[in-house]
Coordinates of C-alpha atoms in Angstrom, one line a residue:
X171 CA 0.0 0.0 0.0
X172 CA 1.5 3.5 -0.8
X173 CA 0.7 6.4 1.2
X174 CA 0.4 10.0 0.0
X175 CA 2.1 13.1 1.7
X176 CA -1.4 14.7 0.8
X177 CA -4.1 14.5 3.8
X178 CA -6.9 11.8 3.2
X179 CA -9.8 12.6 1.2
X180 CA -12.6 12.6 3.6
X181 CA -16.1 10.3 2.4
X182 CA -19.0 12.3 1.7
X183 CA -22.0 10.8 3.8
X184 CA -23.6 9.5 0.5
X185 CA -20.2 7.4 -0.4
X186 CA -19.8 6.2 3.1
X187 CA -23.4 4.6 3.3
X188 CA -22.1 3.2 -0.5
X189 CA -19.6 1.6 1.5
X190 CA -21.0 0.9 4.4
X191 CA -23.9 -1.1 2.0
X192 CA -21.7 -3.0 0.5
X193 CA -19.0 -4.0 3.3
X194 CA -20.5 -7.5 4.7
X195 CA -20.0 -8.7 1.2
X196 CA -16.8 -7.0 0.3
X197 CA -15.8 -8.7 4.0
X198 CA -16.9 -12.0 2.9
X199 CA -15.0 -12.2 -0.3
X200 CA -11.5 -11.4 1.8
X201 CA -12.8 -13.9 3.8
X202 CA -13.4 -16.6 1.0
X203 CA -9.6 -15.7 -0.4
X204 CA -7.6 -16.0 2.8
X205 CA -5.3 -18.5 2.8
X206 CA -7.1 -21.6 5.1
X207 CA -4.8 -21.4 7.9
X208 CA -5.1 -17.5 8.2
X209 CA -9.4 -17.4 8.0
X210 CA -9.7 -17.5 11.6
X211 CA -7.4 -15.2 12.8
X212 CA -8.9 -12.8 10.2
X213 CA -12.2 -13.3 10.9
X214 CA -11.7 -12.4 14.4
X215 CA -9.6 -8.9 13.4
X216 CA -12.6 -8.4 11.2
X217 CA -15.1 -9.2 14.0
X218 CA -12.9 -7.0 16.1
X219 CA -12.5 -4.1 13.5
X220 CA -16.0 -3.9 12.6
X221 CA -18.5 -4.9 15.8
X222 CA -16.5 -2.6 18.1
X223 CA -15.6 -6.0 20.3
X224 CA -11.7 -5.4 22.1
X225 CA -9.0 -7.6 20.9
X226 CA -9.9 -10.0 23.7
X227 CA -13.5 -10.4 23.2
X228 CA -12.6 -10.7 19.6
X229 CA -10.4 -13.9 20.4
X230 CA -7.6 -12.2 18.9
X231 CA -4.8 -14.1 19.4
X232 CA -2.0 -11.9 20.4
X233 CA -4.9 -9.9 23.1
X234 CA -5.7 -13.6 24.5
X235 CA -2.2 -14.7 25.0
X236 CA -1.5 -11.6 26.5
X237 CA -4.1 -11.5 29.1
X238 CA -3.5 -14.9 29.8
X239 CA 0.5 -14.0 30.5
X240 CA 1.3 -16.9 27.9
X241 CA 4.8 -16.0 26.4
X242 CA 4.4 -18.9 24.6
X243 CA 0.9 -17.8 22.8
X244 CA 2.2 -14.6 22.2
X245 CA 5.2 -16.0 20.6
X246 CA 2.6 -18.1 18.0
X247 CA 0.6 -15.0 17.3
X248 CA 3.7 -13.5 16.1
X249 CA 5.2 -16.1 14.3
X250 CA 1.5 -16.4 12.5
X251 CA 1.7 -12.4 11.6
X252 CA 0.6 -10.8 14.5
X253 CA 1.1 -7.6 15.3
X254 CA 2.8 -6.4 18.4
X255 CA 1.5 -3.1 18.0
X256 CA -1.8 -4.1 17.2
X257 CA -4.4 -1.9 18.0
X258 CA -8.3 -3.3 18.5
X259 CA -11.5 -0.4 18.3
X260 CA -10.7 1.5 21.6
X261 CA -7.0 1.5 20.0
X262 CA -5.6 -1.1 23.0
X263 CA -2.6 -2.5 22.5
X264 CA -1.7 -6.2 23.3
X265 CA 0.9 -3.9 25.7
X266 CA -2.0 -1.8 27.2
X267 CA -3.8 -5.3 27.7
X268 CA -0.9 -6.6 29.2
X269 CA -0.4 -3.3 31.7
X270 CA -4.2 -3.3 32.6
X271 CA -3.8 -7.2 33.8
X272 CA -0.4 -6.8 35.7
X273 CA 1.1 -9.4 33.0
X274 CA 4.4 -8.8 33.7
X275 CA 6.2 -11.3 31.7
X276 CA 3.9 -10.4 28.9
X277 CA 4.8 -7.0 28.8
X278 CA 8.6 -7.6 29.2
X279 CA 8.6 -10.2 25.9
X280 CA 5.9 -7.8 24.0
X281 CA 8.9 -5.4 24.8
X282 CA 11.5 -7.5 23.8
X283 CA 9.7 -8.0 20.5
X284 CA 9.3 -4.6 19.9
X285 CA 6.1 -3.3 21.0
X286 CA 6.3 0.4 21.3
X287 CA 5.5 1.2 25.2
X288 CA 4.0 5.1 24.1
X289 CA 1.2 4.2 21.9
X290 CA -2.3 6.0 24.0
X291 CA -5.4 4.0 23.5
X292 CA -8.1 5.7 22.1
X293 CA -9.4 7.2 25.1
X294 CA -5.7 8.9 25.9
X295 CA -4.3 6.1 28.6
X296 CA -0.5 4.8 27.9
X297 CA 0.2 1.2 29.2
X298 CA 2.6 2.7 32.2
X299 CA -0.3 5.3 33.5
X300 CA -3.2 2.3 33.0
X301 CA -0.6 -0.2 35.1
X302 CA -0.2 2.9 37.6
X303 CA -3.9 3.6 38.0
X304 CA -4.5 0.2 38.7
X305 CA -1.9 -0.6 41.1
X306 CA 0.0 -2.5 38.8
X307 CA 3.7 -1.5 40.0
X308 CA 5.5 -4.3 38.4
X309 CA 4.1 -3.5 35.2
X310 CA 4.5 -0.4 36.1
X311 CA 8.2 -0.8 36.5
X312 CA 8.7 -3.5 33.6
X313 CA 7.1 -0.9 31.2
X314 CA 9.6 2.2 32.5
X315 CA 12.7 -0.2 32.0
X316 CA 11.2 -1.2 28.4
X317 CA 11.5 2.7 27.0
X318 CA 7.9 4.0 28.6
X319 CA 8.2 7.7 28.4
X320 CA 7.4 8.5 32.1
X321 CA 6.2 12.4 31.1
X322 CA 3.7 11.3 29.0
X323 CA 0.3 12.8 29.7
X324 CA -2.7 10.7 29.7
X325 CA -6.1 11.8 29.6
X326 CA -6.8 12.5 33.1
X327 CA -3.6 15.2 32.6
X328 CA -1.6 12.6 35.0
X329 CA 1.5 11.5 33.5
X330 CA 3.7 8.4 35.1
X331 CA 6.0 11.2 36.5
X332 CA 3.8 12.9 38.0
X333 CA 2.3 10.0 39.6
X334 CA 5.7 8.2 40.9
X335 CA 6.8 12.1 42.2
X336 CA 3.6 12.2 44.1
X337 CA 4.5 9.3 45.8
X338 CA 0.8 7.5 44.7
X339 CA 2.6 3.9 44.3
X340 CA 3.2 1.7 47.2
X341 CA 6.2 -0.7 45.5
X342 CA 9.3 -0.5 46.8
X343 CA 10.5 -1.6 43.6
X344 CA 9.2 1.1 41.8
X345 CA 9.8 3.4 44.6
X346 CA 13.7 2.3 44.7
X347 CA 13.8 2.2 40.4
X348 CA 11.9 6.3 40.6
X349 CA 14.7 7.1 43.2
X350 CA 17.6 5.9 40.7
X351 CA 16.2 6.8 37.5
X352 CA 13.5 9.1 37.6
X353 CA 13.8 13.0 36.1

């Protein structure tokens, strides 16, 4: 796919209910052409992209490793062409799953493979402020040693600095890692 330099032609509202008419069949056909071993795993993304379900509820397989803290599953999903940077309708990240479950070890490979640790979900939360809010310090603290930019502002105008400066974390970990390597 090329890309233009030019911004995107926005859809009149009479071409995007065109589209929108003709999408379950369009849907089907890519559906009918994908390679036997890949129809499930698009089905699901399609599922995902189009019913507004979360990677998860989608059975995505890279969001269902990942909340199940199965290196191994996530490892399969990427092998199969799985994103690590995927993002389902509320633009969560198999990362942002992984911060808003506490899966530590899932975050730490999803790092390893590349997932990038400052990509907001659609609402405005990164992964390090959702494992923060929740009281998930060694996410938390896996994400900050992964590359999470701690002056990131989320939504709520709360960044992960602000948060560990404040002193709202209980983890001595954390605590001790702030101390050492905060700015």
């Amino acid at each position: 796919m090329v890309h233009s330099a030019s911004s995107p032609r926005l859809m009149s509202t009479a071409e995007f209910n065109e589209a929108r008419a003709v999408a379950p069949e369009l849907l089907q056909e890519l559906l009918n052409d994908a390679p036997p071993d890949r129809r499930e795993a698009l089905e699901a993304f399609l599922n995902s992209a189009f019913l507004g379900e979360s990677g998860v509820t989608a059975g995505l397989p890279i969001f269902v490793a990942t909340t199940e803290n199965d290196v191994e599953g996530i490892k399969a999903a990427i092998s199969n062409g799985a994103d690590v940077n995927a993002k389902d309708t509320e633009g969560w990240t198999p990362l942002a799953e992984a911060a808003g479950q506490n899966c530590t070890e899932a975050a730490s490979f999803l790092l390893e493979a590349g997932a990038d640790p400052n990509i907001p979900t659609t609402m405005g939360h990164y992964p390090v402020t959702i494992a923060l809010i929740r009281g998930h310090d060694a996410a938390a603290l896996a994400l900050l040693k992964g590359g999470a930019d701690p002056s990131l502002e989320s939504v709520n105008g709360m960044s992960a600095a602000q948060w560990l400066s404040e002193g709202m974390s209980g983890s001595p970990a954390l605590i001790s890692w702030w101390a050492l390597h905060g700015k």
